[in-house]
XYZ file of C-alpha atoms in Angstrom:
161
model
C 120.916 103.227 96.009
C 120.470 106.545 94.291
C 117.218 108.396 94.706
C 114.515 106.739 92.553
C 116.777 103.767 91.652
C 115.723 100.522 93.311
C 116.959 96.959 93.614
C 114.165 94.531 94.472
C 113.192 90.901 94.054
C 111.477 90.936 90.648
C 109.240 88.056 91.727
C 107.805 90.107 94.633
C 107.932 93.818 93.862
C 106.762 96.040 96.725
C 105.299 98.803 94.558
C 101.603 99.522 94.040
C 99.833 98.550 90.822
C 100.405 100.877 87.870
C 103.074 102.966 89.604
C 105.668 103.451 86.849
C 105.873 104.733 83.293
C 109.233 102.986 82.795
C 111.051 99.957 84.216
C 114.600 99.124 83.088
C 116.373 95.814 83.731
C 119.711 94.824 82.227
C 120.811 91.203 81.930
C 118.716 90.194 84.925
C 115.829 87.949 83.858
C 118.003 84.976 82.905
C 118.927 84.902 86.623
C 115.356 85.160 87.956
C 114.205 81.746 89.152
C 110.540 82.334 88.239
C 110.873 84.656 85.243
C 107.136 84.390 84.493
C 106.281 85.832 87.888
C 108.971 88.483 87.419
C 107.601 89.687 84.083
C 104.071 89.566 85.540
C 105.208 91.801 88.373
C 106.733 94.273 85.929
C 103.410 94.275 84.060
C 101.569 94.873 87.323
C 103.620 97.907 88.387
C 103.671 99.532 84.927
C 100.972 101.970 83.942
C 99.082 101.120 80.756
C 101.201 102.574 77.963
C 104.343 102.260 80.094
C 107.555 100.637 78.911
C 109.827 97.879 80.149
C 113.221 98.144 78.483
C 115.474 95.181 79.100
C 118.334 93.057 77.885
C 118.657 89.274 78.172
C 120.635 86.640 76.326
C 118.317 85.380 73.591
C 118.241 82.917 70.710
C 116.106 84.351 67.933
C 116.060 81.099 65.954
C 115.008 78.551 68.590
C 113.023 78.130 71.812
C 114.302 79.030 75.257
C 117.140 76.847 76.506
C 116.232 75.821 80.057
C 119.298 74.981 82.126
C 117.565 74.483 85.466
C 114.117 73.002 86.099
C 112.423 75.262 88.651
C 108.978 73.641 88.560
C 109.358 72.449 92.169
C 110.928 74.051 95.253
C 114.218 72.335 94.437
C 116.396 73.323 91.476
C 117.094 70.408 89.133
C 120.045 70.956 86.810
C 119.252 69.862 83.266
C 122.598 71.100 81.921
C 125.912 71.940 83.558
C 125.453 75.159 85.544
C 126.269 78.412 83.750
C 127.269 81.389 85.837
C 127.573 85.023 84.830
C 130.006 87.312 86.608
C 128.901 90.210 88.768
C 131.377 92.595 90.410
C 129.172 92.911 93.492
C 127.823 89.401 94.034
C 130.350 87.228 92.213
C 128.988 84.414 90.070
C 125.228 84.289 89.455
C 123.409 81.213 88.140
C 121.757 81.589 84.724
C 118.562 79.537 84.736
C 117.967 79.904 81.002
C 118.838 81.553 77.719
C 115.630 82.950 76.315
C 114.398 82.028 72.865
C 111.858 83.106 70.295
C 109.023 81.877 72.564
C 109.717 84.863 74.828
C 107.758 87.037 72.379
C 104.604 84.937 72.753
C 104.910 84.968 76.530
C 105.329 88.745 76.664
C 102.343 89.192 74.336
C 100.230 86.969 76.590
C 100.988 89.348 79.473
C 99.823 92.371 77.509
C 103.092 93.661 76.072
C 103.823 94.807 72.534
C 107.475 93.947 71.948
C 110.156 95.034 69.544
C 113.905 94.488 69.554
C 116.538 97.035 68.655
C 119.820 95.584 67.382
C 122.896 97.723 67.947
C 126.181 97.514 66.067
C 128.071 99.295 68.851
C 131.023 97.565 70.467
C 133.725 98.527 72.941
C 135.942 95.552 73.745
C 137.653 97.410 76.597
C 134.305 97.749 78.373
C 133.078 94.310 77.287
C 130.299 95.737 75.131
C 129.637 93.915 71.890
C 126.865 94.013 69.316
C 123.758 93.682 71.401
C 119.987 93.932 71.368
C 117.500 95.694 73.556
C 113.930 94.518 74.122
C 111.421 97.354 74.239
C 108.026 96.321 75.535
C 104.988 98.529 75.920
C 102.134 97.560 78.218
C 98.933 97.681 76.192
C 96.755 95.903 78.749
C 96.962 94.197 82.128
C 97.550 90.471 81.720
C 94.669 89.380 83.977
C 92.208 90.717 81.401
C 93.446 88.245 78.768
C 91.715 84.876 78.586
C 93.435 83.307 75.563
C 96.664 84.499 73.953
C 96.931 84.274 70.188
C 99.846 85.747 68.314
C 100.262 86.483 64.632
C 103.956 85.755 63.792
C 104.154 89.023 61.827
C 103.498 90.783 65.152
C 107.160 90.503 66.176
C 109.232 93.466 65.096
C 113.007 93.379 64.817
C 114.838 96.655 64.233
C 118.472 97.481 63.592
C 120.257 100.659 64.599
C 123.589 101.560 63.124
C 125.325 103.036 66.183
């Protein structure tokens, strides 16, 4: 890897608490078996005020679509497996397509979240209109006892690239 660029298991990051101002992940969390632990780890290693910028497939009009039940040690397929291509590792199992409930979960961890919608596309490179989640850590999730979310809290933005 390049200096200061790391590939790690998002469920078990090896960094100290509050190490980073910025964490970037692209189309990764749908492939993380325990995404809740993964996002918790990102929260743990981010400094308060730090950002996690990420992309994931997401339905903005319905809850998360769970393809694989991971509540036990054994994966239980609830739907036919969906794989996403990767030039390095081949096909990678997608455990879910996130939904609108992702916002509540991120808020419960201590993140303020907004989404930036882009109108940029480059078919040659396989880039189509997309969206980027921008979360800011406002507190460490262990300090939260009960999560309540006002629906107006979610911000959706559009950029005309």
